[in-house]
Amino acid sequence: MRNFRPPIPFLPGNPVQPVTPLPSFSPPPPLHTDTFSCSCDNSSSMAITVSLSLVILVLLFIIFRKRGTEVADLPVVADPPVADLPVVADPPVADLPMVADPPVADLPVVADPPVADLPVVADPPVVPPVLSIIYNSAIIPFEQSECPICLNDFENLEELIQISSCSHVFHRDCMDAYLENGPLVCPCCRVSIF
């Protein structure tokens, strides 16, 4: 059994004062950090939201309908009676100036010129935007020796594509795949192909 000591009474001249034990406190309940906590489930909150929306819509309908009747209640300015308008008669047809069509015989006759007299204009040569070439290093030397798309060297008897506007050369398969997935521009210099 523990020794029980009675508390030391407080004396004004005593430098050592007794320490009284602090009462034990329980921690405060946890604070709700939710900005909106509701004990109701999701379906009832949805029903409340839908109900409030319907009430607002009905009120707006009533307000706009009332405004519409206020506009309809405004006085309408009537047209003046027809009897008060001045009567303007059409001028007689005989007083109108008549413009006659010129006789057909007076018109000059323009004949078609003979076809032999027409100047011959040659169409400019049509350059296809892309040329298909079978590569042979002995016959067709190019400035570039590899395909800029796949970075493989050109081999003899490979089918190549040369873009007419910029003269860049590519493997046919590489260029077909590029044109299917990309824009219609040269992969090297971005000049339009067509």
CSV table of C-alpha atoms in Angstrom, one decimal:
chain,number,residue,atom,x,y,z
A,1,MET,CA,0.0,0.0,0.0
A,2,ARG,CA,1.3,3.4,-0.9
A,3,ASN,CA,1.9,6.0,1.7
A,4,PHE,CA,-0.6,8.7,1.5
A,5,ARG,CA,0.8,12.1,2.4
A,6,PRO,CA,-1.6,14.8,3.0
A,7,PRO,CA,-1.2,17.9,0.8
A,8,ILE,CA,1.1,20.6,2.2
A,9,PRO,CA,-0.9,23.7,3.0
A,10,PHE,CA,0.0,26.9,1.3
A,11,LEU,CA,2.0,29.1,3.6
A,12,PRO,CA,2.9,32.7,2.6
A,13,GLY,CA,6.5,32.5,3.7
A,14,ASN,CA,7.2,28.9,2.5
A,15,PRO,CA,9.4,29.0,-0.7
A,16,VAL,CA,8.5,25.5,-1.7
A,17,GLN,CA,4.9,25.3,-2.7
A,18,PRO,CA,3.1,22.1,-3.2
A,19,VAL,CA,2.4,21.0,-6.7
A,20,THR,CA,-1.2,20.1,-7.2
A,21,PRO,CA,-1.9,17.5,-9.9
A,22,LEU,CA,-3.8,18.7,-12.9
A,23,PRO,CA,-7.1,17.1,-13.6
A,24,SER,CA,-7.1,14.7,-16.4
A,25,PHE,CA,-8.8,15.8,-19.6
A,26,SER,CA,-9.9,13.7,-22.4
A,27,PRO,CA,-8.9,14.9,-25.9
A,28,PRO,CA,-11.5,17.0,-27.8
A,29,PRO,CA,-13.5,15.2,-30.4
A,30,PRO,CA,-12.0,15.3,-33.9
A,31,LEU,CA,-13.0,18.2,-36.1
A,32,HIS,CA,-14.9,17.5,-39.3
A,33,THR,CA,-12.6,18.6,-42.2
A,34,ASP,CA,-15.3,18.1,-44.8
A,35,THR,CA,-16.8,21.4,-46.1
A,36,PHE,CA,-20.1,19.7,-46.5
A,37,SER,CA,-21.1,16.7,-44.4
A,38,CYS,CA,-24.4,15.1,-44.7
A,39,SER,CA,-25.8,12.1,-43.1
A,40,CYS,CA,-28.0,11.5,-46.1
A,41,ASP,CA,-27.0,9.2,-48.9
A,42,ASN,CA,-26.3,10.2,-52.5
A,43,SER,CA,-29.7,9.4,-53.9
A,44,SER,CA,-31.6,11.7,-51.5
A,45,SER,CA,-29.2,14.6,-52.1
A,46,MET,CA,-29.7,14.0,-55.9
A,47,ALA,CA,-33.5,14.2,-55.3
A,48,ILE,CA,-33.1,17.4,-53.4
A,49,THR,CA,-31.0,18.9,-56.1
A,50,VAL,CA,-33.5,17.9,-58.8
A,51,SER,CA,-36.4,19.3,-56.8
A,52,LEU,CA,-34.7,22.6,-56.2
A,53,SER,CA,-33.9,22.9,-59.9
A,54,LEU,CA,-37.5,22.2,-60.9
A,55,VAL,CA,-38.8,24.8,-58.5
A,56,ILE,CA,-36.3,27.4,-59.9
A,57,LEU,CA,-37.4,26.6,-63.5
A,58,VAL,CA,-41.1,26.9,-62.6
A,59,LEU,CA,-40.5,30.3,-60.9
A,60,LEU,CA,-38.5,31.5,-64.0
A,61,PHE,CA,-41.3,30.4,-66.3
A,62,ILE,CA,-43.9,32.2,-64.2
A,63,ILE,CA,-41.8,35.4,-64.2
A,64,PHE,CA,-41.2,35.4,-67.9
A,65,ARG,CA,-44.8,34.6,-68.7
A,66,LYS,CA,-45.9,37.5,-66.5
A,67,ARG,CA,-43.5,39.9,-68.3
A,68,GLY,CA,-44.9,38.6,-71.6
A,69,THR,CA,-48.5,39.5,-70.6
A,70,GLU,CA,-47.3,43.0,-69.5
A,71,VAL,CA,-46.0,43.6,-73.0
A,72,ALA,CA,-49.2,42.3,-74.5
A,73,ASP,CA,-51.2,44.7,-72.3
A,74,LEU,CA,-49.5,47.8,-73.9
A,75,PRO,CA,-51.7,49.9,-76.2
A,76,VAL,CA,-51.3,49.2,-79.8
A,77,VAL,CA,-51.0,52.2,-82.2
A,78,ALA,CA,-53.6,51.6,-84.9
A,79,ASP,CA,-53.0,52.4,-88.5
A,80,PRO,CA,-54.8,55.6,-89.7
A,81,PRO,CA,-58.1,55.0,-91.5
A,82,VAL,CA,-57.8,54.5,-95.2
A,83,ALA,CA,-60.3,57.3,-95.9
A,84,ASP,CA,-57.9,59.9,-94.4
A,85,LEU,CA,-55.1,59.0,-96.9
A,86,PRO,CA,-54.7,61.1,-100.0
A,87,VAL,CA,-55.6,59.4,-103.3
A,88,VAL,CA,-52.8,59.3,-105.9
A,89,ALA,CA,-53.9,58.2,-109.3
A,90,ASP,CA,-51.5,56.3,-111.6
A,91,PRO,CA,-50.6,58.3,-114.7
A,92,PRO,CA,-52.3,57.1,-117.9
A,93,VAL,CA,-50.2,54.7,-120.0
A,94,ALA,CA,-50.4,56.9,-123.0
A,95,ASP,CA,-48.4,59.6,-121.1
A,96,LEU,CA,-45.5,57.3,-120.5
A,97,PRO,CA,-42.5,57.7,-122.9
A,98,MET,CA,-42.1,54.6,-125.0
A,99,VAL,CA,-38.7,53.2,-125.8
A,100,ALA,CA,-38.7,51.1,-128.8
A,101,ASP,CA,-36.3,48.2,-129.4
A,102,PRO,CA,-33.8,48.9,-132.2
A,103,PRO,CA,-34.6,46.9,-135.3
A,104,VAL,CA,-32.7,43.7,-135.7
A,105,ALA,CA,-31.6,44.6,-139.2
A,106,ASP,CA,-29.6,47.6,-137.8
A,107,LEU,CA,-27.5,45.4,-135.5
A,108,PRO,CA,-24.0,44.6,-136.8
A,109,VAL,CA,-23.4,40.9,-137.6
A,110,VAL,CA,-20.3,39.5,-136.0
A,111,ALA,CA,-19.2,36.3,-137.6
A,112,ASP,CA,-17.0,33.7,-135.8
A,113,PRO,CA,-13.4,34.0,-137.0
A,114,PRO,CA,-12.0,31.1,-138.9
A,115,VAL,CA,-10.2,28.5,-136.7
A,116,ALA,CA,-7.0,28.8,-138.8
A,117,ASP,CA,-6.7,32.5,-137.8
A,118,LEU,CA,-6.6,31.8,-134.1
A,119,PRO,CA,-3.2,31.8,-132.4
A,120,VAL,CA,-2.0,28.5,-131.1
A,121,VAL,CA,-1.1,28.6,-127.4
A,122,ALA,CA,0.9,25.7,-126.1
A,123,ASP,CA,0.0,24.4,-122.6
A,124,PRO,CA,2.9,24.6,-120.2
A,125,PRO,CA,4.5,21.2,-119.7
A,126,VAL,CA,2.9,19.3,-116.8
A,127,VAL,CA,5.6,18.3,-114.3
A,128,PRO,CA,4.3,15.5,-112.0
A,129,PRO,CA,4.8,16.5,-108.3
A,130,VAL,CA,6.6,13.1,-107.6
A,131,LEU,CA,8.8,11.1,-110.0
A,132,SER,CA,9.2,7.4,-109.7
A,133,ILE,CA,12.8,6.3,-110.4
A,134,ILE,CA,14.6,2.9,-110.5
A,135,TYR,CA,17.9,3.6,-108.9
A,136,ASN,CA,21.2,2.7,-110.7
A,137,SER,CA,24.2,4.4,-109.2
A,138,ALA,CA,26.1,4.3,-112.5
A,139,ILE,CA,23.4,6.1,-114.5
A,140,ILE,CA,21.6,8.3,-112.0
A,141,PRO,CA,23.9,9.8,-109.4
A,142,PHE,CA,22.1,11.8,-106.7
A,143,GLU,CA,23.6,14.3,-104.2
A,144,GLN,CA,22.3,12.2,-101.4
A,145,SER,CA,23.1,8.5,-101.0
A,146,GLU,CA,20.7,7.5,-98.3
A,147,CYS,CA,17.0,7.8,-97.6
A,148,PRO,CA,16.4,10.7,-95.1
A,149,ILE,CA,13.4,8.8,-93.6
A,150,CYS,CA,14.9,5.4,-92.8
A,151,LEU,CA,18.6,6.4,-93.1
A,152,ASN,CA,19.5,3.3,-95.2
A,153,ASP,CA,21.7,3.7,-98.3
A,154,PHE,CA,20.1,3.5,-101.8
A,155,GLU,CA,20.7,0.1,-103.4
A,156,ASN,CA,20.8,-0.6,-107.2
A,157,LEU,CA,17.4,-1.4,-108.8
A,158,GLU,CA,15.5,0.0,-105.8
A,159,GLU,CA,12.4,2.0,-106.6
A,160,LEU,CA,12.9,5.6,-105.4
A,161,ILE,CA,10.6,8.7,-105.3
A,162,GLN,CA,12.0,12.1,-106.2
A,163,ILE,CA,10.0,15.2,-105.2
A,164,SER,CA,9.9,17.6,-108.2
A,165,SER,CA,9.8,20.8,-106.3
A,166,CYS,CA,12.9,20.3,-104.1
A,167,SER,CA,14.6,17.2,-105.7
A,168,HIS,CA,14.9,15.2,-102.5
A,169,VAL,CA,14.9,11.5,-103.0
A,170,PHE,CA,13.4,8.7,-100.8
A,171,HIS,CA,12.6,5.0,-100.9
A,172,ARG,CA,9.2,4.5,-102.3
A,173,ASP,CA,8.0,2.4,-99.3
A,174,CYS,CA,9.3,5.0,-96.8
A,175,MET,CA,7.6,7.9,-98.7
A,176,ASP,CA,4.3,6.0,-99.0
A,177,ALA,CA,4.3,5.4,-95.2
A,178,TYR,CA,5.2,9.0,-94.5
A,179,LEU,CA,2.4,10.4,-96.8
A,180,GLU,CA,-0.2,8.1,-95.2
A,181,ASN,CA,0.5,9.3,-91.7
A,182,GLY,CA,1.8,12.9,-92.2
A,183,PRO,CA,1.2,16.1,-94.1
A,184,LEU,CA,1.8,16.4,-97.9
A,185,VAL,CA,5.1,18.1,-97.5
A,186,CYS,CA,8.7,17.0,-98.1
A,187,PRO,CA,10.1,15.4,-94.9
A,188,CYS,CA,13.4,17.3,-95.3
A,189,CYS,CA,12.5,20.8,-96.3
A,190,ARG,CA,8.7,21.0,-95.7
A,191,VAL,CA,8.0,22.2,-99.2
A,192,SER,CA,4.5,21.3,-100.4
A,193,ILE,CA,4.5,18.2,-102.6
A,194,PHE,CA,1.3,18.8,-104.5
